[in-house]
mmCIF file of N, CA and C in Angstrom:
data_model
loop_
_atom_site.group_PDB
_atom_site.id
_atom_site.type_symbol
_atom_site.label_atom_id
_atom_site.label_comp_id
_atom_site.label_asym_id
_atom_site.label_seq_id
_atom_site.Cartn_x
_atom_site.Cartn_y
_atom_site.Cartn_z
ATOM 1 N N UNK A 1 -54.419 -17.784 -17.109
ATOM 2 C CA UNK A 1 -55.805 -17.834 -17.559
ATOM 3 C C UNK A 1 -56.681 -18.323 -16.417
ATOM 4 N N UNK A 2 -57.804 -17.660 -16.245
ATOM 5 C CA UNK A 2 -58.728 -18.047 -15.184
ATOM 6 C C UNK A 2 -59.647 -19.158 -15.676
ATOM 7 N N UNK A 3 -60.183 -19.913 -14.748
ATOM 8 C CA UNK A 3 -61.180 -20.918 -15.052
ATOM 9 C C UNK A 3 -62.394 -20.621 -14.190
ATOM 10 N N UNK A 4 -63.411 -20.037 -14.777
ATOM 11 C CA UNK A 4 -64.578 -19.624 -14.009
ATOM 12 C C UNK A 4 -64.341 -18.296 -13.324
ATOM 13 N N UNK A 5 -65.389 -17.758 -12.717
ATOM 14 C CA UNK A 5 -65.268 -16.484 -12.010
ATOM 15 C C UNK A 5 -64.519 -16.682 -10.703
ATOM 16 N N UNK A 6 -63.709 -15.701 -10.294
ATOM 17 C CA UNK A 6 -62.990 -15.806 -9.020
ATOM 18 C C UNK A 6 -63.968 -15.939 -7.854
ATOM 19 N N UNK A 7 -63.510 -16.574 -6.790
ATOM 20 C CA UNK A 7 -64.346 -16.743 -5.598
ATOM 21 C C UNK A 7 -63.991 -15.741 -4.509
ATOM 22 N N UNK A 8 -63.056 -14.845 -4.791
ATOM 23 C CA UNK A 8 -62.663 -13.790 -3.850
ATOM 24 C C UNK A 8 -62.231 -12.570 -4.655
ATOM 25 N N UNK A 9 -62.061 -11.444 -3.973
ATOM 26 C CA UNK A 9 -61.619 -10.226 -4.645
ATOM 27 C C UNK A 9 -60.371 -10.516 -5.476
ATOM 28 N N UNK A 10 -60.392 -10.044 -6.703
ATOM 29 C CA UNK A 10 -59.295 -10.278 -7.638
ATOM 30 C C UNK A 10 -59.025 -8.996 -8.409
ATOM 31 N N UNK A 11 -57.765 -8.652 -8.582
ATOM 32 C CA UNK A 11 -57.379 -7.488 -9.385
ATOM 33 C C UNK A 11 -56.642 -7.992 -10.616
ATOM 34 N N UNK A 12 -57.137 -7.626 -11.779
ATOM 35 C CA UNK A 12 -56.466 -7.955 -13.040
ATOM 36 C C UNK A 12 -55.734 -6.711 -13.502
ATOM 37 N N UNK A 13 -54.438 -6.787 -13.639
ATOM 38 C CA UNK A 13 -53.638 -5.664 -14.116
ATOM 39 C C UNK A 13 -53.653 -5.646 -15.638
ATOM 40 N N UNK A 14 -53.594 -4.453 -16.247
ATOM 41 C CA UNK A 14 -53.589 -4.376 -17.708
ATOM 42 C C UNK A 14 -52.321 -5.006 -18.284
ATOM 43 N N UNK A 15 -52.408 -5.360 -19.536
ATOM 44 C CA UNK A 15 -51.238 -5.885 -20.218
ATOM 45 C C UNK A 15 -51.430 -7.254 -20.830
ATOM 46 N N UNK A 16 -52.614 -7.820 -20.717
ATOM 47 C CA UNK A 16 -52.851 -9.153 -21.262
ATOM 48 C C UNK A 16 -53.621 -9.159 -22.567
ATOM 49 N N UNK A 17 -53.617 -8.051 -23.296
ATOM 50 C CA UNK A 17 -54.394 -7.979 -24.536
ATOM 51 C C UNK A 17 -53.785 -8.867 -25.617
ATOM 52 N N UNK A 18 -54.661 -9.510 -26.375
ATOM 53 C CA UNK A 18 -54.261 -10.349 -27.508
ATOM 54 C C UNK A 18 -55.129 -9.966 -28.702
ATOM 55 N N UNK A 19 -54.731 -10.395 -29.884
ATOM 56 C CA UNK A 19 -55.531 -10.137 -31.075
ATOM 57 C C UNK A 19 -56.727 -11.090 -31.087
ATOM 58 N N UNK A 20 -57.842 -10.585 -31.574
ATOM 59 C CA UNK A 20 -59.064 -11.385 -31.655
ATOM 60 C C UNK A 20 -58.880 -12.539 -32.639
ATOM 61 N N UNK A 21 -59.697 -13.576 -32.502
ATOM 62 C CA UNK A 21 -59.639 -14.675 -33.469
ATOM 63 C C UNK A 21 -60.033 -14.199 -34.866
ATOM 64 N N UNK A 22 -59.525 -14.868 -35.885
ATOM 65 C CA UNK A 22 -59.916 -14.571 -37.264
ATOM 66 C C UNK A 22 -61.389 -14.903 -37.463
ATOM 67 N N UNK A 23 -62.034 -14.166 -38.363
ATOM 68 C CA UNK A 23 -63.379 -14.500 -38.788
ATOM 69 C C UNK A 23 -64.514 -13.967 -37.944
ATOM 70 N N UNK A 24 -64.226 -13.129 -36.927
ATOM 71 C CA UNK A 24 -65.318 -12.586 -36.104
ATOM 72 C C UNK A 24 -65.535 -11.093 -36.331
ATOM 73 N N UNK A 25 -64.673 -10.471 -37.144
ATOM 74 C CA UNK A 25 -64.774 -9.032 -37.388
ATOM 75 C C UNK A 25 -64.146 -8.718 -38.742
ATOM 76 N N UNK A 26 -64.331 -7.480 -39.181
ATOM 77 C CA UNK A 26 -63.790 -7.067 -40.471
ATOM 78 C C UNK A 26 -62.266 -6.999 -40.458
ATOM 79 N N UNK A 27 -61.656 -6.935 -39.284
ATOM 80 C CA UNK A 27 -60.201 -6.960 -39.094
ATOM 81 C C UNK A 27 -59.941 -7.390 -37.652
ATOM 82 N N UNK A 28 -58.761 -7.935 -37.363
ATOM 83 C CA UNK A 28 -58.459 -8.276 -35.967
ATOM 84 C C UNK A 28 -58.472 -7.030 -35.086
ATOM 85 N N UNK A 29 -58.796 -7.212 -33.806
ATOM 86 C CA UNK A 29 -58.783 -6.108 -32.849
ATOM 87 C C UNK A 29 -58.192 -6.618 -31.544
ATOM 88 N N UNK A 30 -57.840 -5.678 -30.662
ATOM 89 C CA UNK A 30 -57.247 -6.045 -29.374
ATOM 90 C C UNK A 30 -58.348 -6.380 -28.375
ATOM 91 N N UNK A 31 -58.164 -7.475 -27.651
ATOM 92 C CA UNK A 31 -59.132 -7.895 -26.644
ATOM 93 C C UNK A 31 -58.372 -8.386 -25.406
ATOM 94 N N UNK A 32 -58.839 -7.951 -24.254
ATOM 95 C CA UNK A 32 -58.231 -8.362 -22.992
ATOM 96 C C UNK A 32 -59.316 -8.936 -22.095
ATOM 97 N N UNK A 33 -59.212 -10.226 -21.778
ATOM 98 C CA UNK A 33 -60.195 -10.884 -20.916
ATOM 99 C C UNK A 33 -60.073 -10.348 -19.495
ATOM 100 N N UNK A 34 -61.200 -9.962 -18.918
ATOM 101 C CA UNK A 34 -61.252 -9.489 -17.537
ATOM 102 C C UNK A 34 -61.877 -10.537 -16.626
ATOM 103 N N UNK A 35 -62.879 -11.233 -17.130
ATOM 104 C CA UNK A 35 -63.517 -12.370 -16.447
ATOM 105 C C UNK A 35 -63.776 -13.445 -17.488
ATOM 106 N N UNK A 36 -63.539 -14.689 -17.118
ATOM 107 C CA UNK A 36 -63.763 -15.797 -18.045
ATOM 108 C C UNK A 36 -64.723 -16.785 -17.407
ATOM 109 N N UNK A 37 -66.010 -16.515 -17.525
ATOM 110 C CA UNK A 37 -67.011 -17.402 -16.949
ATOM 111 C C UNK A 37 -67.015 -18.748 -17.635
ATOM 112 N N UNK A 38 -67.164 -19.818 -16.850
ATOM 113 C CA UNK A 38 -67.203 -21.157 -17.432
ATOM 114 C C UNK A 38 -68.412 -21.966 -16.970
ATOM 115 N N UNK A 39 -69.239 -21.398 -16.114
ATOM 116 C CA UNK A 39 -70.454 -22.077 -15.657
ATOM 117 C C UNK A 39 -71.654 -21.189 -15.975
ATOM 118 N N UNK A 40 -72.794 -21.811 -16.199
ATOM 119 C CA UNK A 40 -74.002 -21.054 -16.532
ATOM 120 C C UNK A 40 -74.245 -19.955 -15.505
ATOM 121 N N UNK A 41 -74.478 -18.751 -15.999
ATOM 122 C CA UNK A 41 -74.775 -17.619 -15.136
ATOM 123 C C UNK A 41 -73.560 -16.843 -14.672
ATOM 124 N N UNK A 42 -72.348 -17.395 -14.841
ATOM 125 C CA UNK A 42 -71.157 -16.609 -14.516
ATOM 126 C C UNK A 42 -70.988 -15.517 -15.566
ATOM 127 N N UNK A 43 -70.197 -14.518 -15.242
ATOM 128 C CA UNK A 43 -69.973 -13.412 -16.168
ATOM 129 C C UNK A 43 -68.683 -13.588 -16.944
ATOM 130 N N UNK A 44 -68.741 -13.185 -18.201
ATOM 131 C CA UNK A 44 -67.550 -13.032 -19.029
ATOM 132 C C UNK A 44 -67.440 -11.539 -19.307
ATOM 133 N N UNK A 45 -66.246 -11.003 -19.233
ATOM 134 C CA UNK A 45 -66.052 -9.576 -19.471
ATOM 135 C C UNK A 45 -64.728 -9.362 -20.176
ATOM 136 N N UNK A 46 -64.684 -8.341 -21.025
ATOM 137 C CA UNK A 46 -63.455 -8.022 -21.739
ATOM 138 C C UNK A 46 -63.393 -6.535 -22.019
ATOM 139 N N UNK A 47 -62.176 -6.094 -22.285
ATOM 140 C CA UNK A 47 -61.938 -4.747 -22.795
ATOM 141 C C UNK A 47 -61.484 -4.939 -24.240
ATOM 142 N N UNK A 48 -62.086 -4.214 -25.167
ATOM 143 C CA UNK A 48 -61.734 -4.339 -26.578
ATOM 144 C C UNK A 48 -61.345 -2.978 -27.138
ATOM 145 N N UNK A 49 -60.395 -2.992 -28.060
ATOM 146 C CA UNK A 49 -59.968 -1.775 -28.753
ATOM 147 C C UNK A 49 -59.912 -2.081 -30.240
ATOM 148 N N UNK A 50 -60.695 -1.320 -31.004
ATOM 149 C CA UNK A 50 -60.805 -1.538 -32.439
ATOM 150 C C UNK A 50 -60.230 -0.353 -33.198
ATOM 151 N N UNK A 51 -59.511 -0.646 -34.278
ATOM 152 C CA UNK A 51 -58.990 0.394 -35.157
ATOM 153 C C UNK A 51 -60.141 1.027 -35.938
ATOM 154 N N UNK A 52 -59.938 2.235 -36.478
ATOM 155 C CA UNK A 52 -60.994 2.876 -37.264
ATOM 156 C C UNK A 52 -61.542 1.937 -38.340
ATOM 157 N N UNK A 53 -62.863 1.896 -38.444
ATOM 158 C CA UNK A 53 -63.531 1.103 -39.463
ATOM 159 C C UNK A 53 -63.714 -0.370 -39.147
ATOM 160 N N UNK A 54 -63.104 -0.874 -38.096
ATOM 161 C CA UNK A 54 -63.244 -2.293 -37.741
ATOM 162 C C UNK A 54 -64.580 -2.524 -37.044
ATOM 163 N N UNK A 55 -65.346 -3.489 -37.539
ATOM 164 C CA UNK A 55 -66.630 -3.838 -36.931
ATOM 165 C C UNK A 55 -66.724 -5.354 -36.772
ATOM 166 N N UNK A 56 -67.485 -5.783 -35.777
ATOM 167 C CA UNK A 56 -67.693 -7.213 -35.571
ATOM 168 C C UNK A 56 -68.633 -7.763 -36.634
ATOM 169 N N UNK A 57 -68.656 -9.080 -36.757
ATOM 170 C CA UNK A 57 -69.704 -9.743 -37.528
ATOM 171 C C UNK A 57 -71.015 -9.607 -36.755
ATOM 172 N N UNK A 58 -72.115 -9.923 -37.418
ATOM 173 C CA UNK A 58 -73.375 -10.080 -36.715
ATOM 174 C C UNK A 58 -73.168 -11.158 -35.666
ATOM 175 N N UNK A 59 -73.806 -11.026 -34.519
ATOM 176 C CA UNK A 59 -73.716 -12.044 -33.487
ATOM 177 C C UNK A 59 -74.845 -11.869 -32.484
ATOM 178 N N UNK A 60 -74.999 -12.871 -31.626
ATOM 179 C CA UNK A 60 -75.987 -12.828 -30.546
ATOM 180 C C UNK A 60 -75.308 -13.301 -29.264
ATOM 181 N N UNK A 61 -75.953 -13.029 -28.146
ATOM 182 C CA UNK A 61 -75.489 -13.502 -26.840
ATOM 183 C C UNK A 61 -76.660 -14.200 -26.159
ATOM 184 N N UNK A 62 -76.473 -15.436 -25.671
ATOM 185 C CA UNK A 62 -77.596 -16.187 -25.114
ATOM 186 C C UNK A 62 -78.242 -15.532 -23.900
ATOM 187 N N UNK A 63 -77.503 -14.693 -23.173
ATOM 188 C CA UNK A 63 -78.066 -14.019 -21.996
ATOM 189 C C UNK A 63 -77.930 -12.502 -22.079
ATOM 190 N N UNK A 64 -77.717 -11.976 -23.279
ATOM 191 C CA UNK A 64 -77.597 -10.537 -23.469
ATOM 192 C C UNK A 64 -76.174 -10.043 -23.299
ATOM 193 N N UNK A 65 -75.973 -8.747 -23.620
ATOM 194 C CA UNK A 65 -74.648 -8.134 -23.542
ATOM 195 C C UNK A 65 -74.780 -6.669 -23.178
ATOM 196 N N UNK A 66 -73.879 -6.214 -22.312
ATOM 197 C CA UNK A 66 -73.768 -4.798 -21.969
ATOM 198 C C UNK A 66 -72.434 -4.285 -22.481
ATOM 199 N N UNK A 67 -72.480 -3.216 -23.292
ATOM 200 C CA UNK A 67 -71.268 -2.516 -23.717
ATOM 201 C C UNK A 67 -71.197 -1.202 -22.970
ATOM 202 N N UNK A 68 -69.987 -0.822 -22.547
ATOM 203 C CA UNK A 68 -69.756 0.486 -21.940
ATOM 204 C C UNK A 68 -68.605 1.126 -22.698
ATOM 205 N N UNK A 69 -68.893 2.235 -23.386
ATOM 206 C CA UNK A 69 -67.899 2.903 -24.227
ATOM 207 C C UNK A 69 -66.870 3.633 -23.377
ATOM 208 N N UNK A 70 -65.587 3.383 -23.659
ATOM 209 C CA UNK A 70 -64.486 3.998 -22.925
ATOM 210 C C UNK A 70 -63.886 5.190 -23.660
ATOM 211 N N UNK A 71 -63.604 5.015 -24.954
ATOM 212 C CA UNK A 71 -62.968 6.090 -25.719
ATOM 213 C C UNK A 71 -63.259 5.919 -27.199
ATOM 214 N N UNK A 72 -63.044 7.003 -27.941
ATOM 215 C CA UNK A 72 -63.252 6.976 -29.383
ATOM 216 C C UNK A 72 -64.715 7.134 -29.750
ATOM 217 N N UNK A 73 -65.028 6.701 -30.955
ATOM 218 C CA UNK A 73 -66.399 6.757 -31.463
ATOM 219 C C UNK A 73 -66.753 5.380 -32.002
ATOM 220 N N UNK A 74 -67.864 4.844 -31.525
ATOM 221 C CA UNK A 74 -68.303 3.534 -31.964
ATOM 222 C C UNK A 74 -69.608 3.601 -32.730
ATOM 223 N N UNK A 75 -69.972 2.459 -33.262
ATOM 224 C CA UNK A 75 -71.253 2.288 -33.951
ATOM 225 C C UNK A 75 -71.836 0.955 -33.515
ATOM 226 N N UNK A 76 -73.148 0.873 -33.525
ATOM 227 C CA UNK A 76 -73.823 -0.391 -33.224
ATOM 228 C C UNK A 76 -75.145 -0.423 -33.969
ATOM 229 N N UNK A 77 -75.595 -1.627 -34.250
ATOM 230 C CA UNK A 77 -76.878 -1.802 -34.931
ATOM 231 C C UNK A 77 -77.484 -3.124 -34.506
ATOM 232 N N UNK A 78 -78.775 -3.094 -34.210
ATOM 233 C CA UNK A 78 -79.529 -4.328 -34.013
ATOM 234 C C UNK A 78 -80.153 -4.683 -35.347
ATOM 235 N N UNK A 79 -80.413 -5.950 -35.578
ATOM 236 C CA UNK A 79 -80.990 -6.393 -36.844
ATOM 237 C C UNK A 79 -82.297 -5.650 -37.103
ATOM 238 N N UNK A 80 -82.391 -4.993 -38.244
ATOM 239 C CA UNK A 80 -83.589 -4.253 -38.617
ATOM 240 C C UNK A 80 -83.631 -2.827 -38.110
ATOM 241 N N UNK A 81 -82.666 -2.415 -37.301
ATOM 242 C CA UNK A 81 -82.647 -1.067 -36.742
ATOM 243 C C UNK A 81 -81.620 -0.186 -37.435
ATOM 244 N N UNK A 82 -81.596 1.095 -37.078
ATOM 245 C CA UNK A 82 -80.617 2.009 -37.670
ATOM 246 C C UNK A 82 -79.234 1.820 -37.035
ATOM 247 N N UNK A 83 -78.201 2.240 -37.743
ATOM 248 C CA UNK A 83 -76.859 2.284 -37.165
ATOM 249 C C UNK A 83 -76.833 3.453 -36.185
ATOM 250 N N UNK A 84 -76.412 3.187 -34.952
ATOM 251 C CA UNK A 84 -76.382 4.203 -33.892
ATOM 252 C C UNK A 84 -74.941 4.535 -33.532
ATOM 253 N N UNK A 85 -74.671 5.805 -33.237
ATOM 254 C CA UNK A 85 -73.344 6.227 -32.797
ATOM 255 C C UNK A 85 -73.200 6.015 -31.294
ATOM 256 N N UNK A 86 -72.016 5.583 -30.870
ATOM 257 C CA UNK A 86 -71.720 5.353 -29.454
ATOM 258 C C UNK A 86 -70.538 6.236 -29.067
ATOM 259 N N UNK A 87 -70.682 6.953 -27.956
ATOM 260 C CA UNK A 87 -69.635 7.866 -27.467
ATOM 261 C C UNK A 87 -69.199 7.448 -26.067
ATOM 262 N N UNK A 88 -68.010 7.903 -25.611
ATOM 263 C CA UNK A 88 -67.544 7.555 -24.264
ATOM 264 C C UNK A 88 -68.598 7.850 -23.196
ATOM 265 N N UNK A 89 -68.791 6.894 -22.307
ATOM 266 C CA UNK A 89 -69.790 7.006 -21.250
ATOM 267 C C UNK A 89 -71.124 6.385 -21.605
ATOM 268 N N UNK A 90 -71.368 6.115 -22.894
ATOM 269 C CA UNK A 90 -72.617 5.466 -23.299
ATOM 270 C C UNK A 90 -72.606 4.002 -22.870
ATOM 271 N N UNK A 91 -73.756 3.518 -22.431
ATOM 272 C CA UNK A 91 -73.960 2.103 -22.131
ATOM 273 C C UNK A 91 -75.002 1.578 -23.103
ATOM 274 N N UNK A 92 -74.728 0.445 -23.720
ATOM 275 C CA UNK A 92 -75.617 -0.146 -24.718
ATOM 276 C C UNK A 92 -75.975 -1.553 -24.259
ATOM 277 N N UNK A 93 -77.258 -1.861 -24.193
ATOM 278 C CA UNK A 93 -77.726 -3.198 -23.833
ATOM 279 C C UNK A 93 -78.293 -3.881 -25.063
ATOM 280 N N UNK A 94 -77.861 -5.117 -25.310
ATOM 281 C CA UNK A 94 -78.436 -5.983 -26.338
ATOM 282 C C UNK A 94 -79.117 -7.131 -25.600
ATOM 283 N N UNK A 95 -80.392 -7.357 -25.881
ATOM 284 C CA UNK A 95 -81.161 -8.400 -25.198
ATOM 285 C C UNK A 95 -80.671 -9.793 -25.596
ATOM 286 N N UNK A 96 -80.999 -10.771 -24.787
ATOM 287 C CA UNK A 96 -80.650 -12.162 -25.082
ATOM 288 C C UNK A 96 -81.162 -12.538 -26.466
ATOM 289 N N UNK A 97 -80.277 -13.075 -27.294
ATOM 290 C CA UNK A 97 -80.647 -13.513 -28.632
ATOM 291 C C UNK A 97 -80.814 -12.407 -29.655
ATOM 292 N N UNK A 98 -80.620 -11.154 -29.274
ATOM 293 C CA UNK A 98 -80.797 -10.035 -30.211
ATOM 294 C C UNK A 98 -79.604 -9.967 -31.171
ATOM 295 N N UNK A 99 -79.872 -10.145 -32.455
ATOM 296 C CA UNK A 99 -78.822 -10.109 -33.474
ATOM 297 C C UNK A 99 -78.332 -8.674 -33.624
ATOM 298 N N UNK A 100 -77.003 -8.498 -33.551
ATOM 299 C CA UNK A 100 -76.442 -7.148 -33.602
ATOM 300 C C UNK A 100 -74.970 -7.199 -34.003
ATOM 301 N N UNK A 101 -74.415 -6.030 -34.232
ATOM 302 C CA UNK A 101 -72.971 -5.859 -34.409
ATOM 303 C C UNK A 101 -72.582 -4.541 -33.753
ATOM 304 N N UNK A 102 -71.274 -4.360 -33.525
ATOM 305 C CA UNK A 102 -70.751 -3.093 -33.012
ATOM 306 C C UNK A 102 -69.314 -2.957 -33.474
ATOM 307 N N UNK A 103 -68.823 -1.726 -33.461
ATOM 308 C CA UNK A 103 -67.447 -1.508 -33.888
ATOM 309 C C UNK A 103 -67.086 -0.040 -33.899
ATOM 310 N N UNK A 104 -65.953 0.252 -34.515
ATOM 311 C CA UNK A 104 -65.416 1.609 -34.559
ATOM 312 C C UNK A 104 -65.984 2.387 -35.739
ATOM 313 N N UNK A 105 -66.102 3.700 -35.560
ATOM 314 C CA UNK A 105 -66.480 4.584 -36.661
ATOM 315 C C UNK A 105 -65.403 4.507 -37.743
ATOM 316 N N UNK A 106 -65.756 4.903 -38.953
ATOM 317 C CA UNK A 106 -64.811 4.849 -40.071
ATOM 318 C C UNK A 106 -63.533 5.634 -39.801
ATOM 319 N N UNK A 107 -63.641 6.747 -39.066
ATOM 320 C CA UNK A 107 -62.503 7.659 -38.905
ATOM 321 C C UNK A 107 -62.001 7.774 -37.469
ATOM 322 N N UNK A 108 -62.357 6.823 -36.599
ATOM 323 C CA UNK A 108 -61.920 6.907 -35.201
ATOM 324 C C UNK A 108 -61.809 5.509 -34.600
ATOM 325 N N UNK A 109 -60.832 5.285 -33.733
ATOM 326 C CA UNK A 109 -60.783 4.020 -33.002
ATOM 327 C C UNK A 109 -61.904 3.988 -31.964
ATOM 328 N N UNK A 110 -62.107 2.830 -31.349
ATOM 329 C CA UNK A 110 -63.167 2.673 -30.356
ATOM 330 C C UNK A 110 -62.742 1.629 -29.332
ATOM 331 N N UNK A 111 -62.858 1.986 -28.045
ATOM 332 C CA UNK A 111 -62.576 1.050 -26.952
ATOM 333 C C UNK A 111 -63.797 0.944 -26.056
ATOM 334 N N UNK A 112 -64.054 -0.265 -25.566
ATOM 335 C CA UNK A 112 -65.229 -0.487 -24.724
ATOM 336 C C UNK A 112 -65.010 -1.673 -23.802
ATOM 337 N N UNK A 113 -65.814 -1.717 -22.740
ATOM 338 C CA UNK A 113 -65.958 -2.905 -21.908
ATOM 339 C C UNK A 113 -67.175 -3.660 -22.413
ATOM 340 N N UNK A 114 -67.098 -4.976 -22.403
ATOM 341 C CA UNK A 114 -68.208 -5.847 -22.769
ATOM 342 C C UNK A 114 -68.427 -6.827 -21.627
ATOM 343 N N UNK A 115 -69.669 -6.929 -21.171
ATOM 344 C CA UNK A 115 -70.007 -7.842 -20.076
ATOM 345 C C UNK A 115 -71.212 -8.667 -20.503
ATOM 346 N N UNK A 116 -71.115 -9.969 -20.336
ATOM 347 C CA UNK A 116 -72.222 -10.853 -20.669
ATOM 348 C C UNK A 116 -72.173 -12.086 -19.784
ATOM 349 N N UNK A 117 -73.340 -12.585 -19.410
ATOM 350 C CA UNK A 117 -73.418 -13.824 -18.633
ATOM 351 C C UNK A 117 -73.242 -15.007 -19.574
ATOM 352 N N UNK A 118 -72.653 -16.068 -19.054
ATOM 353 C CA UNK A 118 -72.441 -17.255 -19.865
ATOM 354 C C UNK A 118 -73.642 -18.191 -19.772
ATOM 355 N N UNK A 119 -73.761 -19.027 -20.774
ATOM 356 C CA UNK A 119 -74.753 -20.095 -20.798
ATOM 357 C C UNK A 119 -73.934 -21.379 -20.895
ATOM 358 N N UNK A 120 -73.459 -21.869 -19.775
ATOM 359 C CA UNK A 120 -72.406 -22.876 -19.783
ATOM 360 C C UNK A 120 -71.122 -22.141 -20.122
ATOM 361 N N UNK A 121 -70.328 -22.665 -21.035
ATOM 362 C CA UNK A 121 -69.109 -21.973 -21.447
ATOM 363 C C UNK A 121 -69.366 -21.045 -22.626
ATOM 364 N N UNK A 122 -70.580 -20.951 -23.093
ATOM 365 C CA UNK A 122 -70.925 -20.170 -24.281
ATOM 366 C C UNK A 122 -71.467 -18.809 -23.873
ATOM 367 N N UNK A 123 -70.932 -17.745 -24.478
ATOM 368 C CA UNK A 123 -71.485 -16.416 -24.220
ATOM 369 C C UNK A 123 -71.699 -15.612 -25.494
ATOM 370 N N UNK A 124 -71.321 -16.161 -26.643
ATOM 371 C CA UNK A 124 -71.536 -15.474 -27.917
ATOM 372 C C UNK A 124 -71.701 -16.512 -29.018
ATOM 373 N N UNK A 125 -72.552 -16.185 -29.982
ATOM 374 C CA UNK A 125 -72.717 -16.998 -31.182
ATOM 375 C C UNK A 125 -72.423 -16.103 -32.376
ATOM 376 N N UNK A 126 -71.286 -16.362 -33.052
ATOM 377 C CA UNK A 126 -70.863 -15.538 -34.187
ATOM 378 C C UNK A 126 -71.614 -15.935 -35.443
ATOM 379 N N UNK A 127 -71.994 -14.924 -36.231
ATOM 380 C CA UNK A 127 -72.763 -15.122 -37.454
ATOM 381 C C UNK A 127 -72.003 -14.523 -38.640
ATOM 382 N N UNK A 128 -72.723 -14.134 -39.674
ATOM 383 C CA UNK A 128 -72.118 -13.671 -40.917
ATOM 384 C C UNK A 128 -71.548 -12.248 -40.796
ATOM 385 N N UNK A 129 -70.615 -11.897 -41.706
ATOM 386 C CA UNK A 129 -70.104 -10.524 -41.732
ATOM 387 C C UNK A 129 -71.218 -9.521 -42.055
ATOM 388 N N UNK A 130 -71.027 -8.302 -41.606
ATOM 389 C CA UNK A 130 -71.966 -7.202 -41.853
ATOM 390 C C UNK A 130 -71.683 -6.615 -43.232
ATOM 391 N N UNK A 131 -72.732 -6.328 -43.984
ATOM 392 C CA UNK A 131 -72.592 -5.648 -45.273
ATOM 393 C C UNK A 131 -73.204 -4.263 -45.139
ATOM 394 N N UNK A 132 -72.348 -3.268 -44.875
ATOM 395 C CA UNK A 132 -72.816 -1.888 -44.747
ATOM 396 C C UNK A 132 -72.929 -1.251 -46.121
ATOM 397 N N UNK A 133 -73.931 -0.397 -46.324
ATOM 398 C CA UNK A 133 -74.017 0.317 -47.604
ATOM 399 C C UNK A 133 -72.835 1.269 -47.749
ATOM 400 N N UNK A 134 -72.347 1.439 -48.937
ATOM 401 C CA UNK A 134 -71.215 2.343 -49.198
ATOM 402 C C UNK A 134 -71.685 3.608 -49.852
#
């Protein structure tokens, strides 16, 4: 496990994925830390893979978040906005403090990179589960 951003070129090889913590999404998903920022302004980055229908809870990021879709079909919504479809190659920016969620389409898995700057050791504030209309 890293402590803060590396101070020199670093290569992280795949294979360190773990299940997400309970209570942050509709189901656990695979997450692999790529950068673990621990000081204000450092970057935290991860690769996530969600099974069909798995979505995160509502959440915010103190310094914003960039998602880059790798594979599958995703969905995202900002508070008060429409649910948007995300496809491979799409980049999605959520502004600092913007309440949002993201996840996999009902019938397809979804993988993405997530990059966000830390505010101290904090880079996300988890909120309530999403209630999608059925």
